[in-house]
Amino acid sequence: GDAVFSPDGKSIYFTTAVITEDPGNPLPGGPEFTTSLKQYFLASGKSRTIDFDAGTDFQLIDDISPNGRILALSSRYNVEGKIMFLNLESGKQWFFKSKRPASLASFSPDGKRIAFNSTSIPKYDIFVAKLKGTGLSESLAQRAVLEYA
């Protein structure tokens, strides 16, 4: 998975994934994973592990909130395009709820909103929304194209 520094620079977060197979399914829709998040502390050389819920394939760390409490992750294989948030203190996981496919999240400097990529082939859009998925902006990519024209 990807690696990102914590905002204070004292640790690095990265994901590890083990592909598991489903012997009862001869034509799987995609690989199944057991995924974990690792936090490596630079000063001590120690680490801690947060295991994701079973079947979670959110391996790509998109961003970490400015306060260092929430990670935004995307799936390498999920075609529905979802963003998973992980509270680093509690281990709670939840999904960004949007009417649009969403990936590649980036937190705003105050940590209250995210910008994200939404692709509906052949269209590529950028949106901004609150973490709960409310307050969805109009397509920023389309607006930029219209302003340029």
PDB file of C-alpha atoms in Angstrom:
ATOM      1  CA  GLY A   1       0.000   0.000   0.000  1.00  0.00           C
ATOM      2  CA  ASP A   2       0.889   3.665   0.059  1.00  0.00           C
ATOM      3  CA  ALA A   3       2.854   5.321   2.834  1.00  0.00           C
ATOM      4  CA  VAL A   4       2.139   8.721   4.403  1.00  0.00           C
ATOM      5  CA  PHE A   5       3.751  10.664   7.218  1.00  0.00           C
ATOM      6  CA  SER A   6       1.667  11.689  10.198  1.00  0.00           C
ATOM      7  CA  PRO A   7       1.175  15.482  10.326  1.00  0.00           C
ATOM      8  CA  ASP A   8       3.666  15.738  13.218  1.00  0.00           C
ATOM      9  CA  GLY A   9       6.269  13.735  11.257  1.00  0.00           C
ATOM     10  CA  LYS A  10       6.790  11.238  14.095  1.00  0.00           C
ATOM     11  CA  SER A  11       5.318   8.185  12.378  1.00  0.00           C
ATOM     12  CA  ILE A  12       4.515   6.674   8.996  1.00  0.00           C
ATOM     13  CA  TYR A  13       1.277   4.908   8.083  1.00  0.00           C
ATOM     14  CA  PHE A  14       1.108   2.194   5.431  1.00  0.00           C
ATOM     15  CA  THR A  15      -1.184  -0.684   4.527  1.00  0.00           C
ATOM     16  CA  THR A  16      -0.475  -4.364   4.131  1.00  0.00           C
ATOM     17  CA  ALA A  17      -2.769  -6.773   2.317  1.00  0.00           C
ATOM     18  CA  VAL A  18      -2.920 -10.520   1.981  1.00  0.00           C
ATOM     19  CA  ILE A  19      -4.935 -11.924  -0.916  1.00  0.00           C
ATOM     20  CA  THR A  20      -7.292 -14.661   0.218  1.00  0.00           C
ATOM     21  CA  GLU A  21      -9.125 -17.043  -2.060  1.00  0.00           C
ATOM     22  CA  ASP A  22     -12.688 -18.264  -1.936  1.00  0.00           C
ATOM     23  CA  PRO A  23     -12.540 -21.955  -2.945  1.00  0.00           C
ATOM     24  CA  GLY A  24     -16.349 -22.066  -3.271  1.00  0.00           C
ATOM     25  CA  ASN A  25     -16.397 -19.383  -5.957  1.00  0.00           C
ATOM     26  CA  PRO A  26     -14.793 -20.492  -9.256  1.00  0.00           C
ATOM     27  CA  LEU A  27     -15.317 -17.071 -10.907  1.00  0.00           C
ATOM     28  CA  PRO A  28     -14.665 -14.446  -8.273  1.00  0.00           C
ATOM     29  CA  GLY A  29     -15.583 -10.845  -9.045  1.00  0.00           C
ATOM     30  CA  GLY A  30     -12.145  -9.779  -7.910  1.00  0.00           C
ATOM     31  CA  PRO A  31      -9.536 -10.618  -5.349  1.00  0.00           C
ATOM     32  CA  GLU A  32     -10.504 -10.711  -1.684  1.00  0.00           C
ATOM     33  CA  PHE A  33      -8.160  -9.280   0.909  1.00  0.00           C
ATOM     34  CA  THR A  34      -7.284  -9.183   4.537  1.00  0.00           C
ATOM     35  CA  THR A  35      -5.976  -5.650   4.967  1.00  0.00           C
ATOM     36  CA  SER A  36      -4.276  -3.978   7.916  1.00  0.00           C
ATOM     37  CA  LEU A  37      -2.950  -0.528   8.631  1.00  0.00           C
ATOM     38  CA  LYS A  38       0.494  -0.229  10.185  1.00  0.00           C
ATOM     39  CA  GLN A  39       1.797   2.779  12.067  1.00  0.00           C
ATOM     40  CA  TYR A  40       5.581   2.803  12.335  1.00  0.00           C
ATOM     41  CA  PHE A  41       7.048   5.112  14.997  1.00  0.00           C
ATOM     42  CA  LEU A  42      10.299   6.596  13.693  1.00  0.00           C
ATOM     43  CA  ALA A  43      11.945   7.339  17.062  1.00  0.00           C
ATOM     44  CA  SER A  44      11.363   3.957  18.709  1.00  0.00           C
ATOM     45  CA  GLY A  45      11.223   1.696  15.657  1.00  0.00           C
ATOM     46  CA  LYS A  46       8.064   0.112  17.085  1.00  0.00           C
ATOM     47  CA  SER A  47       4.780  -0.273  15.263  1.00  0.00           C
ATOM     48  CA  ARG A  48       1.117  -0.869  15.892  1.00  0.00           C
ATOM     49  CA  THR A  49      -1.474  -2.588  13.705  1.00  0.00           C
ATOM     50  CA  ILE A  50      -5.119  -1.752  13.064  1.00  0.00           C
ATOM     51  CA  ASP A  51      -6.941  -4.596  11.326  1.00  0.00           C
ATOM     52  CA  PHE A  52      -9.655  -3.604   8.876  1.00  0.00           C
ATOM     53  CA  ASP A  53     -13.024  -5.324   8.747  1.00  0.00           C
ATOM     54  CA  ALA A  54     -12.930  -8.680   6.935  1.00  0.00           C
ATOM     55  CA  GLY A  55     -13.009  -8.389   3.147  1.00  0.00           C
ATOM     56  CA  THR A  56     -11.878  -4.760   3.155  1.00  0.00           C
ATOM     57  CA  ASP A  57      -9.612  -4.000   0.205  1.00  0.00           C
ATOM     58  CA  PHE A  58      -9.037  -0.309   0.916  1.00  0.00           C
ATOM     59  CA  GLN A  59      -5.270  -0.323   0.498  1.00  0.00           C
ATOM     60  CA  LEU A  60      -4.500   3.113  -0.921  1.00  0.00           C
ATOM     61  CA  ILE A  61      -3.985   5.861   1.640  1.00  0.00           C
ATOM     62  CA  ASP A  62      -5.309   9.013   0.019  1.00  0.00           C
ATOM     63  CA  ASP A  63      -4.690  11.501   2.811  1.00  0.00           C
ATOM     64  CA  ILE A  64      -4.521  12.043   6.556  1.00  0.00           C
ATOM     65  CA  SER A  65      -6.561  14.747   8.257  1.00  0.00           C
ATOM     66  CA  PRO A  66      -4.628  17.830   9.411  1.00  0.00           C
ATOM     67  CA  ASN A  67      -5.166  16.862  13.074  1.00  0.00           C
ATOM     68  CA  GLY A  68      -3.806  13.364  12.384  1.00  0.00           C
ATOM     69  CA  ARG A  69      -6.939  11.578  13.601  1.00  0.00           C
ATOM     70  CA  ILE A  70      -8.566  10.336  10.365  1.00  0.00           C
ATOM     71  CA  LEU A  71      -7.192   8.518   7.324  1.00  0.00           C
ATOM     72  CA  ALA A  72      -8.983   8.528   3.977  1.00  0.00           C
ATOM     73  CA  LEU A  73      -8.408   5.381   1.936  1.00  0.00           C
ATOM     74  CA  SER A  74      -9.444   4.162  -1.506  1.00  0.00           C
ATOM     75  CA  SER A  75      -9.755   0.692  -2.948  1.00  0.00           C
ATOM     76  CA  ARG A  76      -7.447  -0.580  -5.622  1.00  0.00           C
ATOM     77  CA  TYR A  77     -10.178  -2.857  -6.996  1.00  0.00           C
ATOM     78  CA  ASN A  78     -13.611  -1.579  -5.916  1.00  0.00           C
ATOM     79  CA  VAL A  79     -15.310  -0.441  -9.121  1.00  0.00           C
ATOM     80  CA  GLU A  80     -18.091   1.331  -7.208  1.00  0.00           C
ATOM     81  CA  GLY A  81     -15.598   3.979  -6.159  1.00  0.00           C
ATOM     82  CA  LYS A  82     -15.861   4.470  -2.414  1.00  0.00           C
ATOM     83  CA  ILE A  83     -13.731   6.258   0.143  1.00  0.00           C
ATOM     84  CA  MET A  84     -13.269   4.666   3.542  1.00  0.00           C
ATOM     85  CA  PHE A  85     -12.440   6.765   6.586  1.00  0.00           C
ATOM     86  CA  LEU A  86     -10.579   5.309   9.535  1.00  0.00           C
ATOM     87  CA  ASN A  87     -10.493   6.971  12.945  1.00  0.00           C
ATOM     88  CA  LEU A  88      -6.935   6.289  14.116  1.00  0.00           C
ATOM     89  CA  GLU A  89      -7.803   6.627  17.806  1.00  0.00           C
ATOM     90  CA  SER A  90     -10.884   4.379  17.966  1.00  0.00           C
ATOM     91  CA  GLY A  91     -10.289   2.142  14.929  1.00  0.00           C
ATOM     92  CA  LYS A  92     -13.841   2.940  13.717  1.00  0.00           C
ATOM     93  CA  GLN A  93     -14.282   2.627   9.954  1.00  0.00           C
ATOM     94  CA  TRP A  94     -16.979   4.265   7.853  1.00  0.00           C
ATOM     95  CA  PHE A  95     -17.645   5.005   4.218  1.00  0.00           C
ATOM     96  CA  PHE A  96     -18.050   8.342   2.526  1.00  0.00           C
ATOM     97  CA  LYS A  97     -21.647   8.522   1.363  1.00  0.00           C
ATOM     98  CA  SER A  98     -22.011  10.216  -1.990  1.00  0.00           C
ATOM     99  CA  LYS A  99     -24.276   9.817  -4.982  1.00  0.00           C
ATOM    100  CA  ARG A 100     -21.110   9.808  -7.107  1.00  0.00           C
ATOM    101  CA  PRO A 101     -18.322   7.223  -7.266  1.00  0.00           C
ATOM    102  CA  ALA A 102     -15.496   8.639  -5.148  1.00  0.00           C
ATOM    103  CA  SER A 103     -11.749   8.061  -4.781  1.00  0.00           C
ATOM    104  CA  LEU A 104      -8.472   9.881  -4.178  1.00  0.00           C
ATOM    105  CA  ALA A 105      -9.671  12.061  -1.303  1.00  0.00           C
ATOM    106  CA  SER A 106      -7.808  15.094  -0.038  1.00  0.00           C
ATOM    107  CA  PHE A 107      -8.679  16.819   3.252  1.00  0.00           C
ATOM    108  CA  SER A 108      -9.214  20.575   3.393  1.00  0.00           C
ATOM    109  CA  PRO A 109      -6.775  22.435   5.672  1.00  0.00           C
ATOM    110  CA  ASP A 110      -9.438  22.617   8.425  1.00  0.00           C
ATOM    111  CA  GLY A 111     -10.269  18.888   8.025  1.00  0.00           C
ATOM    112  CA  LYS A 112     -14.011  19.494   7.573  1.00  0.00           C
ATOM    113  CA  ARG A 113     -14.290  18.822   3.832  1.00  0.00           C
ATOM    114  CA  ILE A 114     -12.709  16.617   1.201  1.00  0.00           C
ATOM    115  CA  ALA A 115     -11.978  17.080  -2.445  1.00  0.00           C
ATOM    116  CA  PHE A 116     -12.295  13.853  -4.387  1.00  0.00           C
ATOM    117  CA  ASN A 117     -12.076  12.353  -7.842  1.00  0.00           C
ATOM    118  CA  SER A 118     -15.215  10.936  -9.424  1.00  0.00           C
ATOM    119  CA  THR A 119     -14.909   9.075 -12.696  1.00  0.00           C
ATOM    120  CA  SER A 120     -17.806   7.973 -14.856  1.00  0.00           C
ATOM    121  CA  ILE A 121     -16.162   6.821 -18.071  1.00  0.00           C
ATOM    122  CA  PRO A 122     -15.315   8.796 -20.124  1.00  0.00           C
ATOM    123  CA  LYS A 123     -15.984  11.708 -17.777  1.00  0.00           C
ATOM    124  CA  TYR A 124     -13.601  12.781 -15.016  1.00  0.00           C
ATOM    125  CA  ASP A 125     -14.818  15.153 -12.305  1.00  0.00           C
ATOM    126  CA  ILE A 126     -13.581  16.738  -9.101  1.00  0.00           C
ATOM    127  CA  PHE A 127     -16.007  17.493  -6.268  1.00  0.00           C
ATOM    128  CA  VAL A 128     -15.874  18.933  -2.781  1.00  0.00           C
ATOM    129  CA  ALA A 129     -18.134  17.756   0.060  1.00  0.00           C
ATOM    130  CA  LYS A 130     -18.366  17.538   3.822  1.00  0.00           C
ATOM    131  CA  LEU A 131     -17.010  14.320   5.356  1.00  0.00           C
ATOM    132  CA  LYS A 132     -20.521  12.876   5.688  1.00  0.00           C
ATOM    133  CA  GLY A 133     -21.100  13.371   1.950  1.00  0.00           C
ATOM    134  CA  THR A 134     -23.424  16.358   2.303  1.00  0.00           C
ATOM    135  CA  GLY A 135     -22.913  19.737   0.678  1.00  0.00           C
ATOM    136  CA  LEU A 136     -21.697  18.231  -2.602  1.00  0.00           C
ATOM    137  CA  SER A 137     -20.368  20.916  -4.948  1.00  0.00           C
ATOM    138  CA  GLU A 138     -21.055  21.051  -8.635  1.00  0.00           C
ATOM    139  CA  SER A 139     -18.370  19.504 -10.826  1.00  0.00           C
ATOM    140  CA  LEU A 140     -15.235  21.600 -10.393  1.00  0.00           C
ATOM    141  CA  ALA A 141     -13.534  20.016 -13.405  1.00  0.00           C
ATOM    142  CA  GLN A 142     -16.480  20.847 -15.662  1.00  0.00           C
ATOM    143  CA  ARG A 143     -16.689  24.377 -14.250  1.00  0.00           C
ATOM    144  CA  ALA A 144     -12.976  24.902 -14.976  1.00  0.00           C
ATOM    145  CA  VAL A 145     -13.470  23.692 -18.563  1.00  0.00           C
ATOM    146  CA  LEU A 146     -16.423  26.047 -19.049  1.00  0.00           C
ATOM    147  CA  GLU A 147     -14.496  28.997 -17.601  1.00  0.00           C
ATOM    148  CA  TYR A 148     -11.544  28.245 -19.870  1.00  0.00           C
ATOM    149  CA  ALA A 149     -13.673  28.028 -23.031  1.00  0.00           C
TER     150      ALA A 149
END
